[in-house]
């Protein structure tokens, strides 16, 4: 085990803290998520470390539960996006021919519409519930993962060991999951960090627009929406999610950079 | 101009038109064939079967999907965007003013962001690995880690409310002069600039650094030109095509950023219009707005490709 560089350590610790917070939310939150405990927009005090929100709920509690929703949605959407995108991308590269052409051209078409606009169009007819939100976000983002995994896999499929596996008579499933996937893993893992951040930003944006997580459930984008009216009176309650999202995004970025650097240096020979 | 370039350009434009047609199919399919039924979502859960049947009849939902698609497309080609479900108004009329407001906002942001990004990109190449370069890249990492609506509120809170330097909401009306309008959109323009600046600048830096590795740059340095002259006369012309690509991609990104920023600053543009009507489930409006945004996006990508075709001297002067 090599020593972990300071920025990566910082990233790991903070990412870990955020995930721990998400899992343990009911244990560490000082109040209930819907409990009204004080006046509207009280300033920070010993009882309410971040103050209270637009209807007098404890803001720290809302932030913890909100983080839980945001991280849960982003994680599940990333998983969907990776499973679909990577499977289709790897199979497209292995099968080639018209299957590859059809899939790739379809993905080009999907990517010619901005993701947010496409999501808005789809969400205008779908009921906005958490599962729908997660699936829509995951599938729209799968196009990016598809491109990357196909590009990586195309380079690997022409290698000798894949040829050898083919000649041995292995099936497509074996070639994709036992020959290509292990060799394509490191760029995919690094990309996973970036996609996760993108999902966090995406779900926050949708919730802010009122089309994501629906009240009374909280997420970071929703907290901004609820408290935005305070801004013009000089009340900064809506800015806490900014700090949370930025910290999470930067930590995950640092970890992803380190993972990418580490795995590529392993390939280079000297560890 | 020669024949080869004309042929490539014609191909590229035809491809964009085809793409546009397919995108219209995709947007239509996305709103019509999905499990959600427009009539059911307008009436809500308490709808009686008769009311549903009546509304379906009124909206023409009983016709097969392909027929509705061609009706819609035919209307679009004649400039008829259809009527809004919620208030029955003509969508084209409602959008006209808003579209020009949105273009005003996006153009102003682009006019500021593009030269600034290229200048800062050059600065960070000049001071590579020294503090200005590091500062610029740290700031751009911070800028991409915060969603644009939050940058909007941070600026609104500090600059608009605490310091009082700029209006915190961007409301336009007909009596305003050009400069008053410009003053009203100070903060949204600042947010949009910040959102695209970071990426554009990093890519400019990368593109120029890539060119700087070439042997002819070494020659230019060895014949005694100053650093700035090398970059300006020798590196930049060769980096134009990648830089223009990056600029266009970011302008395309502006189109999306505009949606959110308009909602933050209550700006009367297309983005806010789209978001309002998504919550109201007003499908014809969403389709029309979605298609307009997608067309602008495709158009900008096409322009990027055309510029890089034109900037390629091998195509301009074939042997």
Coordinates of C-alpha atoms in Angstrom, one line a residue, chain A residues 106 108-128 144 197-198 200-201 204-206 208-211 220-221 224-225 228 230-239 241-243 245-247 249-250 253-254, chain B residues 19 22-23 26-27 30-32 34-38 41 141-142 144-150 153-154 156-158 161-162 168-169 252 255-257 259-260 263-264 271 274-275 277-279 281-283 286-287 289-291 293-294 297-298 301:
Chain A
X106 CA -28.7 6.7 -31.3
X108 CA -25.2 10.8 -30.7
X109 CA -28.8 11.8 -31.3
X110 CA -29.6 11.7 -27.5
X111 CA -26.5 13.8 -26.8
X112 CA -27.5 16.4 -29.4
X113 CA -30.2 17.6 -27.0
X114 CA -28.9 19.2 -23.8
X115 CA -29.4 16.9 -20.8
X116 CA -31.3 19.4 -18.7
X117 CA -33.7 20.3 -21.5
X118 CA -34.3 16.6 -22.3
X119 CA -35.0 15.9 -18.6
X120 CA -37.4 18.8 -18.5
X121 CA -39.3 17.5 -21.5
X122 CA -39.5 14.0 -20.1
X123 CA -40.5 15.1 -16.6
X124 CA -43.3 17.2 -18.1
X125 CA -45.3 14.0 -18.8
X126 CA -43.9 11.6 -16.1
X127 CA -45.1 11.7 -12.5
X128 CA -42.2 13.2 -10.5
X144 CA -21.8 9.7 -21.6
X197 CA -20.7 14.9 -9.0
X198 CA -22.6 15.6 -12.1
X200 CA -25.4 15.7 -7.4
X201 CA -25.4 19.0 -9.4
X204 CA -30.0 19.8 -7.0
X205 CA -30.8 21.8 -10.1
X206 CA -34.0 19.8 -10.8
X208 CA -34.3 23.8 -7.2
X209 CA -36.5 24.2 -10.3
X210 CA -39.3 22.4 -8.4
X211 CA -39.1 19.3 -10.7
X220 CA -30.0 20.3 -1.0
X221 CA -31.5 21.9 -4.1
X224 CA -32.3 26.5 -1.6
X225 CA -35.7 26.7 -3.2
X228 CA -34.4 31.7 -1.5
X230 CA -34.7 35.1 2.5
X231 CA -31.8 36.2 0.3
X232 CA -33.3 39.6 -0.5
X233 CA -33.7 40.3 3.2
X234 CA -30.0 39.4 3.8
X235 CA -30.7 36.0 5.3
X236 CA -28.1 33.5 4.1
X237 CA -29.9 30.2 4.9
X238 CA -30.1 29.3 1.2
X239 CA -26.3 29.4 0.9
X241 CA -26.3 23.9 0.5
X242 CA -23.8 25.7 -1.7
X243 CA -21.1 25.0 0.8
X245 CA -22.4 20.7 -2.6
X246 CA -19.0 22.4 -3.2
X247 CA -17.3 20.5 -0.5
X249 CA -17.9 17.9 -5.3
X250 CA -14.3 18.9 -4.6
X253 CA -12.9 15.2 -7.5
X254 CA -9.7 14.8 -5.5
Chain B
X19 CA -30.3 15.7 -36.8
X22 CA -34.6 13.3 -35.6
X23 CA -34.5 15.5 -32.5
X26 CA -37.3 12.2 -30.1
X27 CA -38.9 15.2 -28.3
X30 CA -40.6 11.7 -25.3
X31 CA -43.8 13.5 -24.5
X32 CA -46.3 11.4 -26.2
X34 CA -44.3 7.6 -22.4
X35 CA -46.7 6.0 -19.8
X36 CA -47.9 9.4 -18.6
X37 CA -51.0 10.5 -20.4
X38 CA -51.3 14.3 -21.0
X41 CA -52.0 14.5 -15.8
X141 CA -12.1 24.0 -10.1
X142 CA -14.2 25.9 -7.5
X144 CA -17.3 23.9 -11.7
X145 CA -18.0 22.4 -8.3
X146 CA -20.9 24.7 -7.5
X147 CA -24.2 24.5 -9.6
X148 CA -25.0 27.7 -11.4
X149 CA -28.1 28.5 -9.4
X150 CA -26.0 28.6 -6.2
X153 CA -27.6 33.2 -5.0
X154 CA -24.1 33.7 -3.7
X156 CA -27.2 37.9 -5.2
X157 CA -26.6 37.7 -1.5
X158 CA -23.1 39.4 -1.4
X161 CA -28.0 42.6 -1.1
X162 CA -25.1 43.2 1.2
X168 CA -30.8 41.5 -7.2
X169 CA -33.6 40.6 -9.6
X252 CA -24.1 25.8 -26.4
X255 CA -28.1 27.9 -23.6
X256 CA -28.7 25.4 -20.8
X257 CA -27.3 27.5 -18.1
X259 CA -32.6 28.2 -18.1
X260 CA -31.6 28.0 -14.5
X263 CA -35.3 31.2 -12.8
X264 CA -33.0 32.5 -10.1
X271 CA -35.9 29.3 -19.7
X274 CA -40.1 26.4 -20.1
X275 CA -39.7 25.6 -16.4
X277 CA -44.8 25.1 -18.2
X278 CA -43.1 21.9 -17.2
X279 CA -44.6 22.2 -13.7
X281 CA -47.5 20.0 -17.6
X282 CA -48.3 22.1 -20.6
X283 CA -47.0 19.7 -23.1
X286 CA -42.6 22.2 -23.4
X287 CA -42.2 20.6 -26.9
X289 CA -39.4 25.4 -26.1
X290 CA -37.4 22.1 -25.9
X291 CA -37.2 22.1 -29.7
X293 CA -33.3 25.1 -27.2
X294 CA -32.2 21.9 -29.0
X297 CA -27.6 23.8 -29.4
X298 CA -27.3 21.9 -32.7
X301 CA -22.3 22.8 -32.8

